[in-house]
Amino acid sequence: MIPKLGFSVEELLPKARGGGALKMGLVGLSEDEWLQPEPDLAARNAAFDAHSDSVQLAPGVGPAGAEVSALLGTSGGLEGAARSAHEDMCLLAAQDSEDVYRLIGAAVAWPTDWHPADKLGLPLVALHAPIHGFRQQLASAVDHFMAKLKPGRIFGRCNWFVAPKPAMRWVDTAPPHETFAAVTPENAGETLFVRCERQTLRRLPETGVILFTIGVYVAPLGTLSDGNVARLAHALATIPPEEAERRGARWFAPQLGAYSAVRAQKTDTRG
């Protein structure tokens, strides 16, 4: 059976946003498809041990965290659950007096350029503020989906980023013109890394809190298939200018596009 969402960059890229307007892109998942079956727990524990700020919990989040760890057959609340799986884990809940969902807990060993402490307590619109078009194109649909999500259902989606390093933890402190300064069309396959987040959502049956998981996968651009390299080049050429700017694309997209063209030419020549 072909998985609805795989567990690698090669499998996830075809399911991610290609370009144009934002879309939720959700697919239903079975329990067996929920989390990566063989996590590297040593790497997970090392990341949490090295960064104490990886875990952020709002007051009163204990019962929901305990429910998550029990769901995974472990202990230690939200942190214990995230240490026992490949995926980072966040908890989202609506307060009694609000209709919006806020981040009330985060156990994030492998962030993609964000700090959990900066996001704790924020509503979804604020969490996604850096993403161009989220408020206008997706906010209402996301709020509606969260409100209607029933326990027992699991949904997944994925996205992509182009990173300058293969590290699972990516919190960039340098400006993109420095980060991608060494990238050329000739070396793009070795100096650019494609980072996918495999995200899932499910509502916890006892507390009603929504569990949001983030599985990170990284691969050198040069290890991907010709089709996926071309897909990525097309996506970079068609995403809105504001989103391209947020990703620092001007500093690597031309090199990636040229690299993709050479790959395609070689394929045509062989064919």
PDB file of N, CA, C and O in Angstrom, residues 15-61:
ATOM      1  N   LYS A  15       3.782  15.686  -1.909  1.00  0.00           N
ATOM      2  CA  LYS A  15       2.517  15.971  -1.216  1.00  0.00           C
ATOM      3  C   LYS A  15       2.486  17.387  -0.647  1.00  0.00           C
ATOM      4  O   LYS A  15       1.454  17.810  -0.114  1.00  0.00           O
ATOM      5  N   ALA A  16       3.604  18.123  -0.736  1.00  0.00           N
ATOM      6  CA  ALA A  16       3.700  19.445  -0.138  1.00  0.00           C
ATOM      7  C   ALA A  16       3.275  20.523  -1.125  1.00  0.00           C
ATOM      8  O   ALA A  16       3.083  20.272  -2.320  1.00  0.00           O
ATOM      9  N   ARG A  17       3.149  21.737  -0.619  1.00  0.00           N
ATOM     10  CA  ARG A  17       2.744  22.876  -1.432  1.00  0.00           C
ATOM     11  C   ARG A  17       3.705  23.064  -2.600  1.00  0.00           C
ATOM     12  O   ARG A  17       4.913  23.099  -2.427  1.00  0.00           O
ATOM     13  N   GLY A  18       3.151  23.195  -3.803  1.00  0.00           N
ATOM     14  CA  GLY A  18       3.987  23.420  -4.957  1.00  0.00           C
ATOM     15  C   GLY A  18       4.280  24.885  -5.199  1.00  0.00           C
ATOM     16  O   GLY A  18       5.377  25.280  -5.528  1.00  0.00           O
ATOM     17  N   GLY A  19       3.291  25.721  -5.018  1.00  0.00           N
ATOM     18  CA  GLY A  19       3.413  27.153  -5.244  1.00  0.00           C
ATOM     19  C   GLY A  19       2.022  27.750  -5.213  1.00  0.00           C
ATOM     20  O   GLY A  19       1.038  27.071  -4.935  1.00  0.00           O
ATOM     21  N   GLY A  20       1.923  29.026  -5.491  1.00  0.00           N
ATOM     22  CA  GLY A  20       0.619  29.660  -5.526  1.00  0.00           C
ATOM     23  C   GLY A  20       0.030  29.860  -4.140  1.00  0.00           C
ATOM     24  O   GLY A  20       0.743  29.998  -3.147  1.00  0.00           O
ATOM     25  N   ALA A  21      -1.320  29.851  -4.064  1.00  0.00           N
ATOM     26  CA  ALA A  21      -2.025  30.146  -2.823  1.00  0.00           C
ATOM     27  C   ALA A  21      -1.788  29.066  -1.773  1.00  0.00           C
ATOM     28  O   ALA A  21      -1.522  27.898  -2.090  1.00  0.00           O
ATOM     29  N   LEU A  22      -1.916  29.471  -0.520  1.00  0.00           N
ATOM     30  CA  LEU A  22      -1.783  28.529   0.583  1.00  0.00           C
ATOM     31  C   LEU A  22      -2.963  27.561   0.613  1.00  0.00           C
ATOM     32  O   LEU A  22      -4.100  27.938   0.315  1.00  0.00           O
ATOM     33  N   LYS A  23      -2.687  26.323   1.000  1.00  0.00           N
ATOM     34  CA  LYS A  23      -3.724  25.308   1.184  1.00  0.00           C
ATOM     35  C   LYS A  23      -3.396  24.488   2.417  1.00  0.00           C
ATOM     36  O   LYS A  23      -2.226  24.291   2.745  1.00  0.00           O
ATOM     37  N   MET A  24      -4.439  24.009   3.106  1.00  0.00           N
ATOM     38  CA  MET A  24      -4.187  23.164   4.263  1.00  0.00           C
ATOM     39  C   MET A  24      -3.567  21.839   3.830  1.00  0.00           C
ATOM     40  O   MET A  24      -2.679  21.319   4.485  1.00  0.00           O
ATOM     41  N   GLY A  25      -4.066  21.265   2.746  1.00  0.00           N
ATOM     42  CA  GLY A  25      -3.485  20.043   2.202  1.00  0.00           C
ATOM     43  C   GLY A  25      -3.543  18.858   3.130  1.00  0.00           C
ATOM     44  O   GLY A  25      -2.618  18.046   3.165  1.00  0.00           O
ATOM     45  N   LEU A  26      -4.639  18.721   3.867  1.00  0.00           N
ATOM     46  CA  LEU A  26      -4.752  17.653   4.851  1.00  0.00           C
ATOM     47  C   LEU A  26      -5.200  16.346   4.213  1.00  0.00           C
ATOM     48  O   LEU A  26      -6.003  16.325   3.284  1.00  0.00           O
ATOM     49  N   VAL A  27      -4.649  15.239   4.719  1.00  0.00           N
ATOM     50  CA  VAL A  27      -5.102  13.905   4.325  1.00  0.00           C
ATOM     51  C   VAL A  27      -5.386  13.109   5.596  1.00  0.00           C
ATOM     52  O   VAL A  27      -4.739  13.307   6.625  1.00  0.00           O
ATOM     53  N   GLY A  28      -6.377  12.239   5.545  1.00  0.00           N
ATOM     54  CA  GLY A  28      -6.693  11.399   6.686  1.00  0.00           C
ATOM     55  C   GLY A  28      -5.673  10.281   6.836  1.00  0.00           C
ATOM     56  O   GLY A  28      -5.242   9.676   5.846  1.00  0.00           O
ATOM     57  N   LEU A  29      -5.287  10.005   8.070  1.00  0.00           N
ATOM     58  CA  LEU A  29      -4.306   8.967   8.364  1.00  0.00           C
ATOM     59  C   LEU A  29      -4.900   7.934   9.311  1.00  0.00           C
ATOM     60  O   LEU A  29      -5.738   8.255  10.161  1.00  0.00           O
ATOM     61  N   SER A  30      -4.437   6.707   9.176  1.00  0.00           N
ATOM     62  CA  SER A  30      -4.810   5.667  10.126  1.00  0.00           C
ATOM     63  C   SER A  30      -3.860   5.718  11.323  1.00  0.00           C
ATOM     64  O   SER A  30      -2.832   6.387  11.294  1.00  0.00           O
ATOM     65  N   GLU A  31      -4.217   4.991  12.364  1.00  0.00           N
ATOM     66  CA  GLU A  31      -3.358   4.944  13.543  1.00  0.00           C
ATOM     67  C   GLU A  31      -1.962   4.423  13.185  1.00  0.00           C
ATOM     68  O   GLU A  31      -0.953   4.904  13.713  1.00  0.00           O
ATOM     69  N   ASP A  32      -1.897   3.450  12.282  1.00  0.00           N
ATOM     70  CA  ASP A  32      -0.615   2.885  11.878  1.00  0.00           C
ATOM     71  C   ASP A  32       0.247   3.874  11.094  1.00  0.00           C
ATOM     72  O   ASP A  32       1.467   3.713  11.029  1.00  0.00           O
ATOM     73  N   GLU A  33      -0.380   4.885  10.504  1.00  0.00           N
ATOM     74  CA  GLU A  33       0.352   5.878   9.711  1.00  0.00           C
ATOM     75  C   GLU A  33       0.685   7.129  10.520  1.00  0.00           C
ATOM     76  O   GLU A  33       1.261   8.073   9.971  1.00  0.00           O
ATOM     77  N   TRP A  34       0.352   7.135  11.807  1.00  0.00           N
ATOM     78  CA  TRP A  34       0.437   8.370  12.574  1.00  0.00           C
ATOM     79  C   TRP A  34       1.881   8.834  12.799  1.00  0.00           C
ATOM     80  O   TRP A  34       2.261   9.915  12.399  1.00  0.00           O
ATOM     81  N   LEU A  35       2.700   8.006  13.435  1.00  0.00           N
ATOM     82  CA  LEU A  35       4.058   8.390  13.813  1.00  0.00           C
ATOM     83  C   LEU A  35       5.082   7.460  13.183  1.00  0.00           C
ATOM     84  O   LEU A  35       4.778   6.313  12.854  1.00  0.00           O
ATOM     85  N   GLN A  36       6.319   7.962  13.050  1.00  0.00           N
ATOM     86  CA  GLN A  36       7.395   7.131  12.515  1.00  0.00           C
ATOM     87  C   GLN A  36       7.601   5.913  13.408  1.00  0.00           C
ATOM     88  O   GLN A  36       7.745   6.043  14.626  1.00  0.00           O
ATOM     89  N   PRO A  37       7.639   4.726  12.823  1.00  0.00           N
ATOM     90  CA  PRO A  37       7.682   3.515  13.649  1.00  0.00           C
ATOM     91  C   PRO A  37       9.018   3.231  14.323  1.00  0.00           C
ATOM     92  O   PRO A  37       9.055   2.503  15.315  1.00  0.00           O
ATOM     93  N   GLU A  38      10.137   3.776  13.809  1.00  0.00           N
ATOM     94  CA  GLU A  38      11.451   3.450  14.374  1.00  0.00           C
ATOM     95  C   GLU A  38      12.249   4.730  14.650  1.00  0.00           C
ATOM     96  O   GLU A  38      13.186   5.068  13.919  1.00  0.00           O
ATOM     97  N   PRO A  39      11.903   5.461  15.720  1.00  0.00           N
ATOM     98  CA  PRO A  39      12.612   6.716  16.010  1.00  0.00           C
ATOM     99  C   PRO A  39      14.011   6.484  16.567  1.00  0.00           C
ATOM    100  O   PRO A  39      14.285   5.444  17.178  1.00  0.00           O
ATOM    101  N   ASP A  40      14.884   7.455  16.353  1.00  0.00           N
ATOM    102  CA  ASP A  40      16.228   7.439  16.925  1.00  0.00           C
ATOM    103  C   ASP A  40      16.142   8.121  18.292  1.00  0.00           C
ATOM    104  O   ASP A  40      16.316   9.339  18.414  1.00  0.00           O
ATOM    105  N   LEU A  41      15.896   7.339  19.328  1.00  0.00           N
ATOM    106  CA  LEU A  41      15.649   7.909  20.646  1.00  0.00           C
ATOM    107  C   LEU A  41      16.903   8.528  21.252  1.00  0.00           C
ATOM    108  O   LEU A  41      16.809   9.489  22.024  1.00  0.00           O
ATOM    109  N   ALA A  42      18.064   8.020  20.915  1.00  0.00           N
ATOM    110  CA  ALA A  42      19.303   8.621  21.421  1.00  0.00           C
ATOM    111  C   ALA A  42      19.445  10.050  20.911  1.00  0.00           C
ATOM    112  O   ALA A  42      19.820  10.964  21.662  1.00  0.00           O
ATOM    113  N   ALA A  43      19.159  10.255  19.639  1.00  0.00           N
ATOM    114  CA  ALA A  43      19.238  11.599  19.074  1.00  0.00           C
ATOM    115  C   ALA A  43      18.193  12.514  19.681  1.00  0.00           C
ATOM    116  O   ALA A  43      18.462  13.697  19.953  1.00  0.00           O
ATOM    117  N   ARG A  44      17.017  11.985  19.916  1.00  0.00           N
ATOM    118  CA  ARG A  44      15.958  12.790  20.534  1.00  0.00           C
ATOM    119  C   ARG A  44      16.358  13.229  21.938  1.00  0.00           C
ATOM    120  O   ARG A  44      16.250  14.413  22.291  1.00  0.00           O
ATOM    121  N   ASN A  45      16.813  12.295  22.743  1.00  0.00           N
ATOM    122  CA  ASN A  45      17.184  12.624  24.113  1.00  0.00           C
ATOM    123  C   ASN A  45      18.362  13.591  24.161  1.00  0.00           C
ATOM    124  O   ASN A  45      18.396  14.508  24.995  1.00  0.00           O
ATOM    125  N   ALA A  46      19.336  13.410  23.263  1.00  0.00           N
ATOM    126  CA  ALA A  46      20.489  14.306  23.232  1.00  0.00           C
ATOM    127  C   ALA A  46      20.057  15.730  22.915  1.00  0.00           C
ATOM    128  O   ALA A  46      20.572  16.697  23.507  1.00  0.00           O
ATOM    129  N   ALA A  47      19.116  15.892  22.001  1.00  0.00           N
ATOM    130  CA  ALA A  47      18.653  17.225  21.630  1.00  0.00           C
ATOM    131  C   ALA A  47      17.913  17.895  22.783  1.00  0.00           C
ATOM    132  O   ALA A  47      18.129  19.077  23.076  1.00  0.00           O
ATOM    133  N   PHE A  48      17.045  17.148  23.455  1.00  0.00           N
ATOM    134  CA  PHE A  48      16.335  17.725  24.597  1.00  0.00           C
ATOM    135  C   PHE A  48      17.294  18.057  25.737  1.00  0.00           C
ATOM    136  O   PHE A  48      17.168  19.098  26.386  1.00  0.00           O
ATOM    137  N   ASP A  49      18.257  17.175  25.980  1.00  0.00           N
ATOM    138  CA  ASP A  49      19.212  17.422  27.059  1.00  0.00           C
ATOM    139  C   ASP A  49      20.067  18.656  26.794  1.00  0.00           C
ATOM    140  O   ASP A  49      20.452  19.369  27.726  1.00  0.00           O
ATOM    141  N   ALA A  50      20.362  18.909  25.523  1.00  0.00           N
ATOM    142  CA  ALA A  50      21.243  20.026  25.177  1.00  0.00           C
ATOM    143  C   ALA A  50      20.534  21.373  25.180  1.00  0.00           C
ATOM    144  O   ALA A  50      21.187  22.418  25.254  1.00  0.00           O
ATOM    145  N   HIS A  51      19.199  21.366  25.116  1.00  0.00           N
ATOM    146  CA  HIS A  51      18.463  22.617  24.992  1.00  0.00           C
ATOM    147  C   HIS A  51      17.265  22.592  25.953  1.00  0.00           C
ATOM    148  O   HIS A  51      16.174  22.130  25.603  1.00  0.00           O
ATOM    149  N   SER A  52      17.476  23.114  27.135  1.00  0.00           N
ATOM    150  CA  SER A  52      16.429  23.057  28.158  1.00  0.00           C
ATOM    151  C   SER A  52      15.208  23.889  27.779  1.00  0.00           C
ATOM    152  O   SER A  52      14.096  23.634  28.274  1.00  0.00           O
ATOM    153  N   ASP A  53      15.382  24.874  26.898  1.00  0.00           N
ATOM    154  CA  ASP A  53      14.248  25.703  26.497  1.00  0.00           C
ATOM    155  C   ASP A  53      13.388  25.033  25.424  1.00  0.00           C
ATOM    156  O   ASP A  53      12.425  25.639  24.941  1.00  0.00           O
ATOM    157  N   SER A  54      13.708  23.790  25.088  1.00  0.00           N
ATOM    158  CA  SER A  54      12.915  23.072  24.086  1.00  0.00           C
ATOM    159  C   SER A  54      11.521  22.733  24.581  1.00  0.00           C
ATOM    160  O   SER A  54      10.632  22.456  23.768  1.00  0.00           O
ATOM    161  N   VAL A  55      11.339  22.713  25.885  1.00  0.00           N
ATOM    162  CA  VAL A  55      10.040  22.380  26.472  1.00  0.00           C
ATOM    163  C   VAL A  55       9.465  23.619  27.136  1.00  0.00           C
ATOM    164  O   VAL A  55      10.099  24.227  27.997  1.00  0.00           O
ATOM    165  N   GLN A  56       8.262  23.978  26.717  1.00  0.00           N
ATOM    166  CA  GLN A  56       7.551  25.130  27.271  1.00  0.00           C
ATOM    167  C   GLN A  56       6.119  24.707  27.589  1.00  0.00           C
ATOM    168  O   GLN A  56       5.419  24.194  26.709  1.00  0.00           O
ATOM    169  N   LEU A  57       5.698  24.932  28.831  1.00  0.00           N
ATOM    170  CA  LEU A  57       4.377  24.479  29.266  1.00  0.00           C
ATOM    171  C   LEU A  57       3.637  25.622  29.952  1.00  0.00           C
ATOM    172  O   LEU A  57       4.177  26.273  30.843  1.00  0.00           O
ATOM    173  N   ALA A  58       2.404  25.856  29.545  1.00  0.00           N
ATOM    174  CA  ALA A  58       1.565  26.857  30.193  1.00  0.00           C
ATOM    175  C   ALA A  58       0.976  26.258  31.473  1.00  0.00           C
ATOM    176  O   ALA A  58       0.871  25.036  31.617  1.00  0.00           O
ATOM    177  N   PRO A  59       0.571  27.092  32.423  1.00  0.00           N
ATOM    178  CA  PRO A  59      -0.073  26.581  33.638  1.00  0.00           C
ATOM    179  C   PRO A  59      -1.313  25.748  33.303  1.00  0.00           C
ATOM    180  O   PRO A  59      -2.080  26.094  32.399  1.00  0.00           O
ATOM    181  N   GLY A  60      -1.478  24.653  33.991  1.00  0.00           N
ATOM    182  CA  GLY A  60      -2.651  23.815  33.799  1.00  0.00           C
ATOM    183  C   GLY A  60      -2.581  22.829  32.667  1.00  0.00           C
ATOM    184  O   GLY A  60      -3.560  22.122  32.386  1.00  0.00           O
ATOM    185  N   VAL A  61      -1.421  22.736  31.999  1.00  0.00           N
ATOM    186  CA  VAL A  61      -1.307  21.846  30.844  1.00  0.00           C
ATOM    187  C   VAL A  61      -1.029  20.406  31.255  1.00  0.00           C
ATOM    188  O   VAL A  61      -1.066  19.493  30.420  1.00  0.00           O
TER     189      VAL A  61
END
